[in-house]
Short mmCIF file of C-alpha atoms in Angstrom, two decimals:
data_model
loop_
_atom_site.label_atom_id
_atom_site.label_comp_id
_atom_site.label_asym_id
_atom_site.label_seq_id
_atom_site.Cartn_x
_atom_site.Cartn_y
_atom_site.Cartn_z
CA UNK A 409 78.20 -40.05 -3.55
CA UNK A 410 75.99 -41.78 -5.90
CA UNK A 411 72.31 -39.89 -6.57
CA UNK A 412 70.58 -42.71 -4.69
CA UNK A 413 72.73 -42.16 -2.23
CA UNK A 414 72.13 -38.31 -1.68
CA UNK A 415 68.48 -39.04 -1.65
CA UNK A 416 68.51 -41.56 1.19
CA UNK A 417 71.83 -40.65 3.17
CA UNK A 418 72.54 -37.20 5.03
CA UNK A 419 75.75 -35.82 6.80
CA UNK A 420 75.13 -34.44 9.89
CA UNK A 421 73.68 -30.28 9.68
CA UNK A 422 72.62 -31.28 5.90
CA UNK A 423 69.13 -31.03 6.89
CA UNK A 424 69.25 -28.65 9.30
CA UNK A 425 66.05 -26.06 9.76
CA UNK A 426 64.69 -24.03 12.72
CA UNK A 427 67.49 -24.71 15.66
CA UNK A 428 67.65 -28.17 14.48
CA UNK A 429 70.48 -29.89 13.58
CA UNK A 430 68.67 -32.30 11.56
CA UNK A 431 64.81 -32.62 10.90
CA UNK A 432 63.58 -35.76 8.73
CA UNK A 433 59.79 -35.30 8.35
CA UNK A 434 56.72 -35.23 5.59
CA UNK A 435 58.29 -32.52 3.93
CA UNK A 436 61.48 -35.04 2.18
CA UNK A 437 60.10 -36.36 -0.81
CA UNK A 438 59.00 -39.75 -0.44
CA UNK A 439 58.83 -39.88 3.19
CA UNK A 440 55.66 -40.06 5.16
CA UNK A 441 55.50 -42.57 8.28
CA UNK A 442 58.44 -41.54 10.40
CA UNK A 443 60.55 -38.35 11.76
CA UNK A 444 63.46 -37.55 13.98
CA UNK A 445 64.92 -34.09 15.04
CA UNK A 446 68.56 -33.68 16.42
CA UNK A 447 69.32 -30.75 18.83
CA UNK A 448 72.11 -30.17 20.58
CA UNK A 449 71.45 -27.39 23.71
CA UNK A 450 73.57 -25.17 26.03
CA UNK A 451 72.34 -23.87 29.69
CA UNK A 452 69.51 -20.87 28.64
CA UNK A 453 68.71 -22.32 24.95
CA UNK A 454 65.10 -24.11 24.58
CA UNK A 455 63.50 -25.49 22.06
CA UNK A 456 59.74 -25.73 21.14
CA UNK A 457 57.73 -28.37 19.85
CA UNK A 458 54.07 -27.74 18.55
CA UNK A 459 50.82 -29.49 18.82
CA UNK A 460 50.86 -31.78 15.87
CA UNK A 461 49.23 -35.09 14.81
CA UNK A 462 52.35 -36.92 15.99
CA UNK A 463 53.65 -39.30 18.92
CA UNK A 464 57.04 -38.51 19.97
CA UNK A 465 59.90 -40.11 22.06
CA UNK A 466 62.41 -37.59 23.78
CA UNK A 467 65.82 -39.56 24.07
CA UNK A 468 68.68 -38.05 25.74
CA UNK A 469 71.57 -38.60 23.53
CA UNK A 470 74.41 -36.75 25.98
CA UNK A 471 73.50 -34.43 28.91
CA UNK A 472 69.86 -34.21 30.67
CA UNK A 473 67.41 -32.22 30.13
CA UNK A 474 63.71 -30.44 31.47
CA UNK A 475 60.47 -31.25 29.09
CA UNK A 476 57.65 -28.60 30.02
CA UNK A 477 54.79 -30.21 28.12
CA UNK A 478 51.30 -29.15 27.65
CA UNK A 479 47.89 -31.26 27.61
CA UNK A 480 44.74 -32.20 28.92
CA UNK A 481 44.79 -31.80 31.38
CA UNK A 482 47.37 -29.27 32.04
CA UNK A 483 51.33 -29.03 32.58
CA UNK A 484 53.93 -31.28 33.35
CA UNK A 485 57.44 -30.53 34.16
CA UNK A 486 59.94 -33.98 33.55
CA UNK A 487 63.21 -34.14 34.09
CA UNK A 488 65.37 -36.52 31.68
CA UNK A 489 68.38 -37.39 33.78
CA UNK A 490 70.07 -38.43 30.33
CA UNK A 491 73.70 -39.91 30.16
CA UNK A 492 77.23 -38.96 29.16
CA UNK A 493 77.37 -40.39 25.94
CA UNK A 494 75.23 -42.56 24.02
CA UNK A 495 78.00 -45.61 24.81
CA UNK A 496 77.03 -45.16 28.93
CA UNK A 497 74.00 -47.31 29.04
CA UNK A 498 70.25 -46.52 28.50
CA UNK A 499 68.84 -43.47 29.58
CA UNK A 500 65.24 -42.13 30.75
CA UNK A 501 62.94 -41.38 27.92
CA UNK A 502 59.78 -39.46 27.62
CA UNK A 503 56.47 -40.40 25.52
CA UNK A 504 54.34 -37.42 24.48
CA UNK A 505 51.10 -38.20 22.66
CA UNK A 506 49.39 -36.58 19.61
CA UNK A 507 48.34 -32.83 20.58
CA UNK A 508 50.95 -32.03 22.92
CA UNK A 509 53.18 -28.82 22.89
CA UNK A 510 56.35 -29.11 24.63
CA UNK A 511 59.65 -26.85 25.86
CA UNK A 512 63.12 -28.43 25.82
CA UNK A 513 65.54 -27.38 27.52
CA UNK A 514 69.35 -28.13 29.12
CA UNK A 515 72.49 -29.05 28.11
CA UNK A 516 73.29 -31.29 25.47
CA UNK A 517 72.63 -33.61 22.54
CA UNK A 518 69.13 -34.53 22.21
CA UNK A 519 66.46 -36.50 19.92
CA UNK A 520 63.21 -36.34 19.24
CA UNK A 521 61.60 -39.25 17.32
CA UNK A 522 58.23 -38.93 15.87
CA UNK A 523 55.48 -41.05 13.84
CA UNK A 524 52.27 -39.37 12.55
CA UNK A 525 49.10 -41.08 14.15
CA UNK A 526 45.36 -40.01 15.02
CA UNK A 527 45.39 -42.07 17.67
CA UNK A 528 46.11 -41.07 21.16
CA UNK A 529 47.80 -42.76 23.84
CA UNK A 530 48.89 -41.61 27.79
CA UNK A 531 52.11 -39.94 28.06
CA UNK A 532 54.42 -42.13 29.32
CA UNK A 533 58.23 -41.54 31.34
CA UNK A 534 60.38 -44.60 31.17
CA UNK A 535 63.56 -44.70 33.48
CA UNK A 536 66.86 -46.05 32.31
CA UNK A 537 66.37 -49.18 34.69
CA UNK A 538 62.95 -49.93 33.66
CA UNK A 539 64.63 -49.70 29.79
CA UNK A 540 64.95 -53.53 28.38
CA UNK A 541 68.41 -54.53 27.74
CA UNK A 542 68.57 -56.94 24.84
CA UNK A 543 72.32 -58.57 24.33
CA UNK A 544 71.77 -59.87 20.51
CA UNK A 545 73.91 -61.76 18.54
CA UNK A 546 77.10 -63.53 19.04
CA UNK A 547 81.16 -63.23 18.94
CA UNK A 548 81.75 -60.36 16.31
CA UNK A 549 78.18 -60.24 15.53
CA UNK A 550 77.48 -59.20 19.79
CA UNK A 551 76.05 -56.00 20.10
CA UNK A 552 73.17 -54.33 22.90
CA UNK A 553 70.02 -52.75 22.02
CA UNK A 554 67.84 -51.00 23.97
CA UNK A 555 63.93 -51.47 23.65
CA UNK A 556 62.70 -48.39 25.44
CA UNK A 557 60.40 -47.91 22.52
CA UNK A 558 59.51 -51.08 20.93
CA UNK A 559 55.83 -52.80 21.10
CA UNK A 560 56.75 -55.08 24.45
CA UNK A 561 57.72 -52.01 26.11
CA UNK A 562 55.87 -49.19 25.19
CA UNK A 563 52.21 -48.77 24.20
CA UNK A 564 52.27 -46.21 21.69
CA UNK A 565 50.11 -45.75 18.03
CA UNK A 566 52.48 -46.04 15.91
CA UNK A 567 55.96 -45.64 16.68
CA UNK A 568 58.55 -48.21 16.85
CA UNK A 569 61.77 -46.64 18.80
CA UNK A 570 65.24 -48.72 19.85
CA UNK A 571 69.09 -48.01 20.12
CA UNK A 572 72.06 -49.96 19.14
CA UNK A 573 75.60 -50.19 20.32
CA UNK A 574 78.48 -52.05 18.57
CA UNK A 575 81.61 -52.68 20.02
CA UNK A 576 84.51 -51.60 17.80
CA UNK A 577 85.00 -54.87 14.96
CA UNK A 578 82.06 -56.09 15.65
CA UNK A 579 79.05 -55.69 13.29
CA UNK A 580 75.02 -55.12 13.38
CA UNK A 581 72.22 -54.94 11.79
CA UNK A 582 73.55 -58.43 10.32
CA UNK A 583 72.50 -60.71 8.03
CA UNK A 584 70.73 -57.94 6.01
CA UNK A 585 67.42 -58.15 6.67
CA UNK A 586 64.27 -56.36 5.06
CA UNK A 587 60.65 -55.14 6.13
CA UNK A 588 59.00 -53.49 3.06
CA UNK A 589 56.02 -56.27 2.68
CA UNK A 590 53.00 -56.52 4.94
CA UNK A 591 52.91 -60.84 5.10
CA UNK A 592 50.90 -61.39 8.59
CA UNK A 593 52.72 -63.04 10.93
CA UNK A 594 56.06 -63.16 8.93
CA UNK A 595 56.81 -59.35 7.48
CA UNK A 596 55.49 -55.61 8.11
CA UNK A 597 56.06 -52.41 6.39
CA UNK A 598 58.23 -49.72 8.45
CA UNK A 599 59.98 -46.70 7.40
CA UNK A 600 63.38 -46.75 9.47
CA UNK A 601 65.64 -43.74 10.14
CA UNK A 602 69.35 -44.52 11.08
CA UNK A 603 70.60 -41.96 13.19
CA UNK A 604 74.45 -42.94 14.07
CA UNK A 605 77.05 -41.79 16.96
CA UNK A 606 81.23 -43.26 16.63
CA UNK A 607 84.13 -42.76 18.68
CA UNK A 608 86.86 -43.96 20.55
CA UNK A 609 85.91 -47.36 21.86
CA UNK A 610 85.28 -47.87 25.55
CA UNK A 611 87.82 -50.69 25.45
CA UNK A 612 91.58 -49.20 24.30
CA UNK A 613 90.17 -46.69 22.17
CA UNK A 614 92.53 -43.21 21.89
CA UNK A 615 90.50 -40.29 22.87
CA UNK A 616 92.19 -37.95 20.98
CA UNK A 617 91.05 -39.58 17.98
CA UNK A 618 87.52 -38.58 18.33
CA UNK A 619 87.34 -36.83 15.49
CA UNK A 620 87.68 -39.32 13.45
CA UNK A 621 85.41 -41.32 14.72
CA UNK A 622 83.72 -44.00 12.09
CA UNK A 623 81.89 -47.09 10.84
CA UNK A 624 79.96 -48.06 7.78
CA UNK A 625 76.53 -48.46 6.87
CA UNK A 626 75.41 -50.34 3.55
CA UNK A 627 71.91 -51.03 1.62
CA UNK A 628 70.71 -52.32 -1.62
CA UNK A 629 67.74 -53.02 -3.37
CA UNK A 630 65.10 -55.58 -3.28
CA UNK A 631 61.72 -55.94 -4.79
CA UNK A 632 60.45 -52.87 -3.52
CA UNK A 633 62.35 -50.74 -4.21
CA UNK A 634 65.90 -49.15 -5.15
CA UNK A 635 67.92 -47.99 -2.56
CA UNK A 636 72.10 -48.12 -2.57
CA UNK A 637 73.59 -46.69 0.44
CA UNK A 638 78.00 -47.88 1.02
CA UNK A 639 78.60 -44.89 3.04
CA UNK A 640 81.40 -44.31 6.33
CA UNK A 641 78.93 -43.06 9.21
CA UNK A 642 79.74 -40.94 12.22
CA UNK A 643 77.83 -38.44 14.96
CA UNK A 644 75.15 -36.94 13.48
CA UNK A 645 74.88 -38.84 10.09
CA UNK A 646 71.39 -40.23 9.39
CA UNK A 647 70.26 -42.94 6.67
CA UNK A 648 66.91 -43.09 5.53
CA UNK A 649 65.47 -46.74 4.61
CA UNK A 650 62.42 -46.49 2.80
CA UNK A 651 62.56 -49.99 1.21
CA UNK A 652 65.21 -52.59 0.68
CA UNK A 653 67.80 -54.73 2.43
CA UNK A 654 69.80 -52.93 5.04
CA UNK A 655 73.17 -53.92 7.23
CA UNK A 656 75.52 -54.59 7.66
CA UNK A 657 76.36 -51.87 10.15
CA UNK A 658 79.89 -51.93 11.08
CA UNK A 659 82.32 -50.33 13.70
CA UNK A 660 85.80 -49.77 12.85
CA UNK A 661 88.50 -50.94 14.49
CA UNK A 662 89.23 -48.80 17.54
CA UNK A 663 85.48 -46.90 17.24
CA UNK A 664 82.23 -47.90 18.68
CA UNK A 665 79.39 -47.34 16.31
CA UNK A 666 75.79 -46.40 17.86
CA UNK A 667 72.70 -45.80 15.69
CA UNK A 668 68.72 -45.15 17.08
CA UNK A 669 66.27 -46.30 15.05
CA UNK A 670 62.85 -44.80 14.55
CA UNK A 671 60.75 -46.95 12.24
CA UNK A 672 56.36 -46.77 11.89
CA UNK A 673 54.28 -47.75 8.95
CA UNK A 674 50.84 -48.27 7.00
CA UNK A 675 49.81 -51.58 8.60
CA UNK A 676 46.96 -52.13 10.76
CA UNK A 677 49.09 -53.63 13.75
CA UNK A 678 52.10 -52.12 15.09
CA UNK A 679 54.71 -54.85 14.70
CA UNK A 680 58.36 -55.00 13.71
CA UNK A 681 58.60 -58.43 11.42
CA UNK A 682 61.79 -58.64 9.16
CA UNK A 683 62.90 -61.24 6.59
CA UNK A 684 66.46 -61.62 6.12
CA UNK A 685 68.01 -61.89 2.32
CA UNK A 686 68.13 -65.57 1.64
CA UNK A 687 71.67 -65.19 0.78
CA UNK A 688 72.86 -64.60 4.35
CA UNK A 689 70.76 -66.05 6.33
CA UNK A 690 72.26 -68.93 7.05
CA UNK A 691 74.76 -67.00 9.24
CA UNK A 692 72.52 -66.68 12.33
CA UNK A 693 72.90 -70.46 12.79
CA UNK A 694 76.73 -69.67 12.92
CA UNK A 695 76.17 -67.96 16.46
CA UNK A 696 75.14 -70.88 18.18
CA UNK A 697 77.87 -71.92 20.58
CA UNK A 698 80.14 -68.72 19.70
CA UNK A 699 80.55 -66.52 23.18
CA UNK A 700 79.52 -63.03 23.30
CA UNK A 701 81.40 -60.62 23.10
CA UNK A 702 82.62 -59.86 27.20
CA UNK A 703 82.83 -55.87 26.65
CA UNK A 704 79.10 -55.95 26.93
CA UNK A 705 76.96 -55.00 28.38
CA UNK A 706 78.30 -50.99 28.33
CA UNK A 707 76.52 -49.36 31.16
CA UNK A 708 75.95 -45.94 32.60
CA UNK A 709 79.51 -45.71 35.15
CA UNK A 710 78.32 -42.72 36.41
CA UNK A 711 74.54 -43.50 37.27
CA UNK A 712 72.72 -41.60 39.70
CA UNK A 713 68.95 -41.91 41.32
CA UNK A 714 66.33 -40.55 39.03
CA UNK A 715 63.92 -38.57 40.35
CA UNK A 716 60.73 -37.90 38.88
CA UNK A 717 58.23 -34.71 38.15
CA UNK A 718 54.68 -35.08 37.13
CA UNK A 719 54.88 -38.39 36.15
CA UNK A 720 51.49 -40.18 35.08
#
């Protein structure tokens, strides 16, 4: 792995600190706007999150789990219903604002994704139904994202939160696209975390394969910056995009690839505006007329009624 590389891309448990699987936050040089913490829980563990000037998004990655959380003005108990696997469909997700402590607990894999703001906003539960369900793309470029977190869904300071599944061949986060240049109306700045999930696809993939579960991940440079990520990617891997052209993101044949992406920044409005390299652009206009791909929408085959504590 290349020293650019190292800087900006992680195996899973290399940044481990405090019960966490992973923590990206303030503290990795260079990085300021966005964060992300990766737990993963049995029945009886809990973990704690303190009152700090951030905005977080609990998102069940596999299991459910109870959020005790803490401000004015007073307690709230939440359950997060959650889902299998991270290839079952959208789950609930939970918005805490700035100042808030909160317990976790339950069984599982769980994220936290957080964006440093002084501004406060109400704490907000969003169930999986209420989640938007965007089907992007076309033929081998098809893949489902879902917007729990992004401006038209949520109302939140700062942070900019969605989730991505590719069907195994197909790829994402394609053409390569950019947002390191605050252009009004056409580009904004934003930090983005990849964090990424593989394995066995839904559709003929061999279960006992799991552990070699894969995709790839690639970025490289552009005016503002130097960045050179060609990495395989699998559970718990995260890649850190400060700058630069990123994608293409691509599962493997036989593996699903999932990544969430947390992304915030120094502009005044909160807006996700990208500009794709002018050397690949021209592919979106190859969509038009090509199906999508018919193993999507994956959905939750398990789904049961969510009930809800102490919601606002």
């Amino acid at each position: 792995m290349s020293t650019a590389e190292e800087r900006w891309f992680h195996r899973r448990g290399a940044l481990a600190r405090d019960g966490w699987q992973s923590v990206v936050d303030a503290s990795l040089t260079g990085w300021q706007h966005t964060g992300i913490r990766i737990a993963e829980l049995t029945d009886g563990d809990e973990l704690e999150l303190t009152a700090l000037d951030v905005e977080r998004i609990i998102v069940p990655l596999a299991g459910s789990f109870r959020i005790a959380h803490h401000h004015h003005p007073g307690e709230w108990h939440t359950r997060l219903h959650g889902r299998a696997s991270v290839f079952d469909g959208p789950t609930d997700v939970l918005y805490l604002s700035i100042g808030t402590t909160a317990t976790i607990s339950g069984e599982g894999r769980v994220a936290v994704t957080e964006a440093p703001t002084a501004e406060r906003r109400d704490w907000q539960y969003i169930a999986a139904e209420e989640t938007p369900v965007e089907l992007r793309g076309a033929g081998r470029s098809s893949r489902q994202v879902h917007n729990f977190g992004t401006p038209q869904a949520l109302d939140a300071a700062r942070l900019i939160v969605c989730e991505v599944i590719t069907p195994a061949e197909n790829w994402s986060s394609y053409p390569p696209h950019k947002h390191d240049e605050h252009k009004p109306g056409h580009e904004s700045r934003l930090e983005e975390i990849y964090y990424f999930e593989s394995a066995p696809s839904r559709s003929g993939g061999n279960p006992d394969a799991a552990d070699g579960a894969f995709g790839m991940f690639s970025t490289y440079s552009s005016p503002a910056g130097e960045i050179d990520i060609n990495a395989m990617v699998g559970t718990g891997d995260i890649a850190l995009v400060p700058y630069g052209y990123h994608g293409p993101a691509v599962a493997a044949p036989g593996y699903d690839l999932y990544y969430l992406n947390v992304m915030a920044g120094p502009d005044p409005e909160r807006t996700w505006l990208i500009s794709d390299d002018p050397a690949h652009a021209w592919v979106r206009d190859t969509w038009d007329g090509q199906e999508f791909d018919s193993r999507l929408p994956y959905e939750n085959e398990n789904e049961n009624e969510n009930d809800k504590e102490g919601q606002p």
